[in-house]
Structure formats: structure tokens, C-alpha cells
Short mmCIF file of C-alpha atoms in Angstrom, two decimals:
data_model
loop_
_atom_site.label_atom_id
_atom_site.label_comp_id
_atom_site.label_asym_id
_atom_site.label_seq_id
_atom_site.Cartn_x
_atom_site.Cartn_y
_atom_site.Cartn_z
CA UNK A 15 75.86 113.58 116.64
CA UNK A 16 72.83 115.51 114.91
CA UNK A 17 71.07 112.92 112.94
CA UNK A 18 67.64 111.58 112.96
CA UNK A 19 66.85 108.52 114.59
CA UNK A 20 67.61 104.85 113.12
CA UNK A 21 64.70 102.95 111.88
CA UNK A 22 64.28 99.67 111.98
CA UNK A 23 66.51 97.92 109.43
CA UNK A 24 68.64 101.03 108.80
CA UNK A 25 72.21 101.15 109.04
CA UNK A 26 74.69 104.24 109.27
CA UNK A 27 78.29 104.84 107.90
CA UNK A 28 80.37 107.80 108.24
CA UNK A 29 83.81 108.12 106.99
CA UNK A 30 86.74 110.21 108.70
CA UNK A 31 86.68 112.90 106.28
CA UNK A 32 83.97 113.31 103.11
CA UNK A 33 85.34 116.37 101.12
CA UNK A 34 88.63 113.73 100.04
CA UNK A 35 89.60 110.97 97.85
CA UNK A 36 90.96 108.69 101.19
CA UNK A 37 87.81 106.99 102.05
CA UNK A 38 85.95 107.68 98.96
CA UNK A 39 84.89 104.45 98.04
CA UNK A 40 82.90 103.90 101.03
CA UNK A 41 80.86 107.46 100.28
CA UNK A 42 80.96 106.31 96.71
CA UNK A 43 79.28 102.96 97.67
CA UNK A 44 76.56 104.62 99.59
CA UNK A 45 76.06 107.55 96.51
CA UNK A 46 76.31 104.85 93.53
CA UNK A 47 73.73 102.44 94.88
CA UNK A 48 76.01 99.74 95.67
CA UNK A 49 74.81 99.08 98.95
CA UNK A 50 71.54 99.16 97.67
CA UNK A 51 72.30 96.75 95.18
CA UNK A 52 73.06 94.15 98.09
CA UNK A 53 69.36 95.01 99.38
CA UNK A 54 71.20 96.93 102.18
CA UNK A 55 69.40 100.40 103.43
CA UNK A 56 73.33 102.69 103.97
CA UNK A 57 73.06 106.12 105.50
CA UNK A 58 75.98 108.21 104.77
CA UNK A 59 76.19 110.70 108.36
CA UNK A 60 78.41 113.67 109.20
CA UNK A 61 81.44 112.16 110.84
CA UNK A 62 81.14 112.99 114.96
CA UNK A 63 83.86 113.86 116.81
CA UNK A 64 85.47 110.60 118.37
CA UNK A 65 84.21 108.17 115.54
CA UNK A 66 85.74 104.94 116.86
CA UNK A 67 83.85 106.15 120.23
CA UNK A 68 80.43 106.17 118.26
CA UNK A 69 81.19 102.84 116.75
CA UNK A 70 82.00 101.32 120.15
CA UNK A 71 78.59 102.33 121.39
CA UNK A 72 76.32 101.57 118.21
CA UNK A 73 75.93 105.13 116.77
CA UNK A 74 77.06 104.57 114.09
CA UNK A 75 77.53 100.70 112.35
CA UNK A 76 80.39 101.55 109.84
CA UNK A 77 83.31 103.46 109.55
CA UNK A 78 85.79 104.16 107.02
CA UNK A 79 89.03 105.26 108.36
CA UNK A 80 92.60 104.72 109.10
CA UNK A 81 92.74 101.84 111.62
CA UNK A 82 94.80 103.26 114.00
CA UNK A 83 92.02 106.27 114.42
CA UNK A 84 88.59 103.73 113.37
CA UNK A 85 89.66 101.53 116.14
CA UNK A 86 91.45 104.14 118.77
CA UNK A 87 88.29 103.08 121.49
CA UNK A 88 88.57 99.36 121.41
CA UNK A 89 90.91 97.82 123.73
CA UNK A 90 93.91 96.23 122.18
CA UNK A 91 91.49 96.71 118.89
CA UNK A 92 89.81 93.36 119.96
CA UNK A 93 86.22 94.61 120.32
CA UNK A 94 86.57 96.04 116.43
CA UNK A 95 86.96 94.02 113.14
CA UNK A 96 88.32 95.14 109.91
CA UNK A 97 85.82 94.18 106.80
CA UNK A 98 87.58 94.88 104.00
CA UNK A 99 90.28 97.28 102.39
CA UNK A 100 89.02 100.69 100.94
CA UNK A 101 92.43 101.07 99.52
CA UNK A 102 96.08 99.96 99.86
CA UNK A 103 99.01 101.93 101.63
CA UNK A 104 99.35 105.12 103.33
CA UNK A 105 97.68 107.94 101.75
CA UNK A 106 99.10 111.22 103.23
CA UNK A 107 101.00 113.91 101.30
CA UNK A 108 103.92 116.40 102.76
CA UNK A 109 103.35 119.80 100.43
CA UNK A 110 105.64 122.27 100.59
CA UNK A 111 105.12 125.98 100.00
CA UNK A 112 105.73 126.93 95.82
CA UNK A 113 108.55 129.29 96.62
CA UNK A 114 110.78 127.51 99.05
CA UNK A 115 113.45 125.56 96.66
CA UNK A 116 113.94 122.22 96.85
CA UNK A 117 113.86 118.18 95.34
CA UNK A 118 111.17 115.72 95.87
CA UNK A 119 111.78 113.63 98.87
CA UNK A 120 114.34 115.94 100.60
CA UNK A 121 113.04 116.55 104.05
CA UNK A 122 116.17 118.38 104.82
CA UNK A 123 114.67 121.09 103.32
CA UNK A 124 112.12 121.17 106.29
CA UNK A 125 114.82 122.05 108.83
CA UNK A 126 113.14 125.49 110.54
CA UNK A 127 110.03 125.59 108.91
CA UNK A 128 106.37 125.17 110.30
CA UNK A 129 104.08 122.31 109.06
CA UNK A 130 100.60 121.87 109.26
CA UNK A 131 98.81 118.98 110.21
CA UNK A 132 95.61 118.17 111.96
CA UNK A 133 96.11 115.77 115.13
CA UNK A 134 95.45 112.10 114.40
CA UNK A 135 97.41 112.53 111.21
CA UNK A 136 99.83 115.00 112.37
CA UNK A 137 100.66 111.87 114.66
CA UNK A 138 102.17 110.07 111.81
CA UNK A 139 103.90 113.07 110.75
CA UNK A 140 106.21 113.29 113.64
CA UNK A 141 106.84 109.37 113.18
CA UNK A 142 107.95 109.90 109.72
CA UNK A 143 110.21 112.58 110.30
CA UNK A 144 111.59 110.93 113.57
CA UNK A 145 112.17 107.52 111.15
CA UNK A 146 113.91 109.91 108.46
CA UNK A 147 116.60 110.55 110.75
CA UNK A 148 115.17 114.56 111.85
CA UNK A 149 114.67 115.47 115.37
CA UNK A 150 111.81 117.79 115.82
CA UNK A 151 113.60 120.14 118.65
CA UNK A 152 116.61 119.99 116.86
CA UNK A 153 115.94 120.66 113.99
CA UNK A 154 113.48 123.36 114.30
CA UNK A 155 110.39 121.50 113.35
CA UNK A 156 107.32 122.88 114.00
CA UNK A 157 104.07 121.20 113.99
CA UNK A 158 101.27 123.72 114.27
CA UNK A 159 97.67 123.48 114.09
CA UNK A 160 95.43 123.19 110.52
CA UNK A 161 92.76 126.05 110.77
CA UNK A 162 89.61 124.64 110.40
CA UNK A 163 86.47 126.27 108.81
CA UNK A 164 83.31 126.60 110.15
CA UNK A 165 81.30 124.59 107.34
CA UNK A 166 83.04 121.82 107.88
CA UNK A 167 85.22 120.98 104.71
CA UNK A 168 88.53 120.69 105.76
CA UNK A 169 89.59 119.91 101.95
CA UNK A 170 91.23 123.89 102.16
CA UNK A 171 92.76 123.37 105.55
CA UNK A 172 96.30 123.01 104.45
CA UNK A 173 95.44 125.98 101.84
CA UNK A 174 94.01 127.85 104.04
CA UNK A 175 97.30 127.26 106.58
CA UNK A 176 99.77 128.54 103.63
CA UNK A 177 97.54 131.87 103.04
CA UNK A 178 97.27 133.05 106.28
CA UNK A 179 101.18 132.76 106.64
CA UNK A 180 100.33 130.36 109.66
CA UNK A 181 102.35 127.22 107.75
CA UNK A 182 105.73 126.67 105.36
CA UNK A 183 103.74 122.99 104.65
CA UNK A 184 101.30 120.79 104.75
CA UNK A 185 100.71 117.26 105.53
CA UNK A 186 97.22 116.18 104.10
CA UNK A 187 94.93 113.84 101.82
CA UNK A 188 95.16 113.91 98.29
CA UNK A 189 92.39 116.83 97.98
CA UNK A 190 94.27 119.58 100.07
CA UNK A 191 97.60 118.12 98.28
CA UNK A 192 95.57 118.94 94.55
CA UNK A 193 94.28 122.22 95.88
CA UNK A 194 96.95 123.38 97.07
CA UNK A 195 99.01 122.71 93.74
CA UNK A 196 95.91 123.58 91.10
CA UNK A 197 96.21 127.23 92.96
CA UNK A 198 100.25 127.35 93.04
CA UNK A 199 100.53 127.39 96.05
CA UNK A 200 102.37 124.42 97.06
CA UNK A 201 104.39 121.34 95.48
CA UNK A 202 104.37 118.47 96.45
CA UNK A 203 107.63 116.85 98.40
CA UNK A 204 106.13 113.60 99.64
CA UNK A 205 103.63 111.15 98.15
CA UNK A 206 104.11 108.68 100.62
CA UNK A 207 101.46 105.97 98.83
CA UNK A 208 104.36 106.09 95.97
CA UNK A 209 107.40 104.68 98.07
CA UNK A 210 108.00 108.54 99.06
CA UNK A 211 109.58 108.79 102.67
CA UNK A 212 110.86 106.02 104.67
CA UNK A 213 110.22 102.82 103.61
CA UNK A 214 108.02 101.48 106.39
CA UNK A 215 106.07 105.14 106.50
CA UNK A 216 103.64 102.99 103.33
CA UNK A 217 102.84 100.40 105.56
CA UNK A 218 101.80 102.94 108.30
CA UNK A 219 98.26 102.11 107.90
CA UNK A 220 95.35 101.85 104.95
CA UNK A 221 91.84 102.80 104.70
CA UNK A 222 89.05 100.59 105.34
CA UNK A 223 85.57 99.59 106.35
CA UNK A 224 85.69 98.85 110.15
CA UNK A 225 82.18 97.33 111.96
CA UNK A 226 82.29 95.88 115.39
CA UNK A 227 82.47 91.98 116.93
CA UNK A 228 79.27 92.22 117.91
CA UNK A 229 77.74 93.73 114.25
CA UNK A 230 79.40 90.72 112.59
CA UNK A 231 77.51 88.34 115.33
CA UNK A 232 74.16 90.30 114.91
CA UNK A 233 74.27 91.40 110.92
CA UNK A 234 76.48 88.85 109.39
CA UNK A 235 74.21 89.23 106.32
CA UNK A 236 74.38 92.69 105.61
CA UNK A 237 78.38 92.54 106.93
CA UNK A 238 78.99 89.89 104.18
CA UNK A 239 76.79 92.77 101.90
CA UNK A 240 78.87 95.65 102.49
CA UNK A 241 81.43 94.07 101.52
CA UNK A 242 79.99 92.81 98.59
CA UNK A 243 78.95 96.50 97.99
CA UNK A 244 82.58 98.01 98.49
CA UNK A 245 84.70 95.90 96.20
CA UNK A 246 81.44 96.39 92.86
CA UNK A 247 82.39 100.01 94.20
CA UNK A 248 86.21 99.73 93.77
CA UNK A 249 85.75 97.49 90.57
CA UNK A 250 83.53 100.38 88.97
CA UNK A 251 85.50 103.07 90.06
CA UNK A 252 88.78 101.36 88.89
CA UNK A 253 87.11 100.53 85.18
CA UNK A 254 85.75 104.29 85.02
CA UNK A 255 87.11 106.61 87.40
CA UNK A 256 85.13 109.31 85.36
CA UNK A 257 81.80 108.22 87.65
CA UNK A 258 83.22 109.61 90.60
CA UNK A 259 82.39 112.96 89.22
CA UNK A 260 78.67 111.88 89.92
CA UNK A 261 79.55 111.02 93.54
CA UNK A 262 81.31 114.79 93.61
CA UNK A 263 78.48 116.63 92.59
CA UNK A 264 76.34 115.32 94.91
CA UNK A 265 78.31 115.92 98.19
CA UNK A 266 81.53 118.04 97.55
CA UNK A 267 81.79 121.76 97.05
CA UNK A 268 81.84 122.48 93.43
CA UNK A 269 86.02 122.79 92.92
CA UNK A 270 86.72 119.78 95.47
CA UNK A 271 83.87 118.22 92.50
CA UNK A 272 86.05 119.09 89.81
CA UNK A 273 88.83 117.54 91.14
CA UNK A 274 87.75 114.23 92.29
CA UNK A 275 87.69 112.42 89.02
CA UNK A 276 91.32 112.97 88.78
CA UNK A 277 92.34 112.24 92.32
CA UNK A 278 90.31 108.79 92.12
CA UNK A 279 92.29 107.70 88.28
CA UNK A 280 95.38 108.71 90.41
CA UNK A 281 94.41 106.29 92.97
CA UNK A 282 91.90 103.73 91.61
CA UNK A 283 95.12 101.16 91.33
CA UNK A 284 95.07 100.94 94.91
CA UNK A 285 91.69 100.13 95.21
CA UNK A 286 91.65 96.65 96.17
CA UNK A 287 89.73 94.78 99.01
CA UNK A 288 92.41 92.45 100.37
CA UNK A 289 94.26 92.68 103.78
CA UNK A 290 97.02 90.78 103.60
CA UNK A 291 99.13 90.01 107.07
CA UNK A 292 101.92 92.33 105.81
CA UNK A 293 99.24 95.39 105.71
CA UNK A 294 98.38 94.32 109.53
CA UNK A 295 101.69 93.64 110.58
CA UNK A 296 102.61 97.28 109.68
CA UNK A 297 99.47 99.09 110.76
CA UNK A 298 99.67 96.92 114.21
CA UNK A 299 103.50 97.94 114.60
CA UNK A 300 102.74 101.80 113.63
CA UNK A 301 100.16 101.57 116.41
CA UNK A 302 102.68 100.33 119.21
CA UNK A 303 104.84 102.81 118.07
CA UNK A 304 102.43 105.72 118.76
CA UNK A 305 101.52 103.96 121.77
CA UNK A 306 97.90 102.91 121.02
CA UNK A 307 98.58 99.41 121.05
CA UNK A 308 100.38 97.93 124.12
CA UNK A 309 100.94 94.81 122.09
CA UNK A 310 100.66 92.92 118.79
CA UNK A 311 97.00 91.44 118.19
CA UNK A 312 97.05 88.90 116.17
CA UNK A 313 95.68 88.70 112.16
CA UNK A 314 92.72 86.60 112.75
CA UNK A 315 91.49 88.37 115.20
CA UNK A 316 91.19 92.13 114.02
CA UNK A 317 90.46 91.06 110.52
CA UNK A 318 86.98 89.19 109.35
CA UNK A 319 88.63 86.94 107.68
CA UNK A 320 84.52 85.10 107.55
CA UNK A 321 84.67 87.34 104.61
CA UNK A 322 87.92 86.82 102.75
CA UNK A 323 86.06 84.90 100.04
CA UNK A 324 84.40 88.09 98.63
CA UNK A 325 87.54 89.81 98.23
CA UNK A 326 88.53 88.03 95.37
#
């Protein structure tokens, strides 16, 4: 991971994917001061290639991520801890190409057609699809791999995947879901976050700020601070969603900038801090079901519940 070295004091987040509105209140909270506010000293860092791996060995002392990826490392998950919520529910969309005919929610439609999706994600694809009744071979179903670009924004992945002829659809965040539509590309089949899809496919996972056991036993203060700092983040963002255009222009690519005011008023509803044992109980079960978890691990021990307090 190119960064510079840690001083004394400092402490370093990175978040699955910047250019996007899933884990945007954790860049927000860096960009907006909040963690400043809490007398905390945040660096935002380029995410490196096995996060959870960086975590697990003290590169990095935050992430904000999907569980299931944050925490992919850590045995049985019981080395990691989950802080807070960034956001309720699962927070993928299924766009379809413009052209191809059909209703919202109708993944017969997909029968013989290719969908992009990058790996970690594309994982919950295939679950989906598998719990809404398709069979992959069967049916035709190709899952083929998002073209990635060399500066590192993978907000025009799924775009870029429908131009090239490489894709029929996309399964994405929220940005590559806007892009795609704002240049007519695409329309949009499944917002899963909105009871789209099978029902248990929202309770797949959520994001959230994920630190290690042994950062809560070392930095409980400035644990007990970033959480602090996330939920003024989500309150501010929820009363004025308007400020995340400030957040955009300082780290997204001028469109993606445009377009993240819009995406985080679509969203800002779901901004809440709480982790309630339903959340867990489906992000735990989507786990064993992908095979990451070999068994159930109980509430109180993956979430801090130390600071439940502050997420009222």
C-alpha cells in the first residue's frame, strides 16, 4: 500500500470503494471535519488490495465496507469488531441495458444474457439469482468480469462493461447504477435496498465502520470518537444532503461530483448508526451461505456493543 508512514497519534481509514455513495459517510466524516471535531487525527488512504488483510495486520485502523468483505481475514470474524452502521440494508443495484424490454423486478428477463459484476460483489449476485429460483447453467447466466480502468475509479465500470458490448447488465453501487441511467444507457431492474429481489437479498449485509479487538483494547478513546464522528456525519448529511457536494468536489471526478448530492438524498434515510441483531443475523447467515463463515458467531461478540450508547 503506497502511503507515507504513520506518525505518532495518526490513524488511517480506507473505505472499499471512494468514487460511490456506499461507504460515503465514512469519507464524508474524514472530508467534513467530523473526526476532527472528536480531536481525532483520520487519514483517508487508497483502499489496498485485500483490505480486511491490512486491517488484520495494523495497516490500516478503519475500514468501511461490507462485513462479509471488511472482515473476510479474521477467523470466524472473532479477531474484528463492528463499530457502528454507515448505513442500513444491502446497497447493490441489477441495471439492465436501455434497449432490452422488460418490468422492474423481473429477473426472467435475464435468462441468456451476460452480467457484470466485480468479484466480492458479484458473489452476492449469484446468491440472489440462485434464491430467485434461476440456475446460472441453466439458464444461461453469465457472470463476466467488470473492466477496470487504470486510474482507479471504478464508478464507470458497469458503463464501461455495456459500451464495449462486453455486458447485457450490471450489478453495482448506486454511482455506476446513476451513470449508467444519466447517459441512457441502462435502467434499472433491481434496487435491492428498496425490498427489490428476494426478500432476504436486503438483509445480505450493510455498510459499516469495522476496527479490530485489539484497536478497541488499545484506542478505546478514539474508537468511542469515531463513532461519535460517524453518526454527527450521518445526522448532517441526513438534515442537508446538499453538503455532500463539498465532499464530491474534493475527491470524485467532476460528473461522479455532480451526482453525489442526489445519490446521498436518495439514501440519507438509511443512514443510521444502529446494528440491531436482525442486521447480524442476516449478514452472519449470508456469510455461511457463501461459505466464509463455518458457523454463526454470536451478536456480542462481532459487534462493540461498549459503544451502543452513542448510537442513539
Amino acid at each position: 500500500m503506497d502511503v507515507s508512514p504513520k506518525g505518532e497519534g495518526l490513524f488511517r481509514l480506507t473505505v472499499s470503494d471512494v468514487v460511490s455513495p456506499s461507504y460515503f459517510v465514512a469519507t464524508a466524516a474524514v472530508a467534513l471535519g467530523s473526526f476532527r471535531g472528536e480531536g481525532l487525527d483520520v487519514e483517508l488512504v487508497p483502499a489496498p488490495p485485500d483490505g480486511s488483510q491490512a486491517l488484520l495486520d495494523g495497516e490500516v485502523d478503519f475500514i468501511g465496507g461490507s462485513p462479509y468483505i471488511a472482515l473476510s481475514a479474521f477467523t470466524g470474524w472473532r479477531e474484528g469488531r463492528i463499530l457502528c452502521a454507515l448505513a442500513h440494508h444491502t446497497y447493490w443495484f441489477l441495471a439492465l441495458r436501455a434497449d432490452i424490454p422488460a418490468r422492474r423486478g423481473d429477473l426472467s428477463v435475464l435468462k441468456g444474457l451476460r452480467i457484470s459484476a466485480a468479484p466480492a460483489p458479484g458473489m452476492a449476485l449469484k446468491h440472489l439469482l440462485t434464491q430467485a429460483g434461476l440456475d446460472l447453467d441453466r439458464d444461461n447466466i453469465r457472470i463476466v468480469p467488470t473492466p477496470h480502468h487504470e486510474s482507479g475509479n471504478w464508478a464507470w465500470d458497469g458503463v464501461r462493461a455495456i459500451q464495449e458490448d462486453l455486458a447485457d447488465a450490471y450489478w453495482g453501487n448506486g454511482m455506476r447504477a446513476a451513470l449508467g441511467v444519466r447517459h441512457g444507457l441502462v435502467r434499472i431492474l433491481l434496487d435491492v435496498r428498496r425490498g427489490d429481489g428476494p426478500a432476504a437479498a436486503r438483509r445480505y449485509t450493510f455498510p459499516a465502520l469495522v476496527a479490530t479487538s485489539g484497536f478497541l483494547s488499545e484506542h478505546a478513546d478514539a474508537a468511542a470518537g469515531a463513532v461519535r464522528a460517524i453518526v454527527k456525519t450521518q445526522l448532517a448529511l441526513r438534515a442537508d444532503p446538499n453538503i455532500a457536494a463539498e465532499v464530491g468536489r474534493s475527491l470524485f471526478p467532476e460528473e461522479e461530483a455532480r451526482l453525489i448530492s442526489n445519490q446521498v438524498a436518495h439514501d440519507s434515510r438509511y443512514y443510521k448508526p444502529q446494528i440491531t441483531r436482525e442486521m447480524m443475523r442476516g449478514a452472519t447467515l449470508f456469510a455461511r451461505e457463501l461459505g466464509l463463515l463455518s458457523g454463526d458467531v454470536p451478536y456480542e461478540e462481532i459487534v462493540a456493543l461498549q459503544f451502543a450508547d452513542l448510537w442513539r
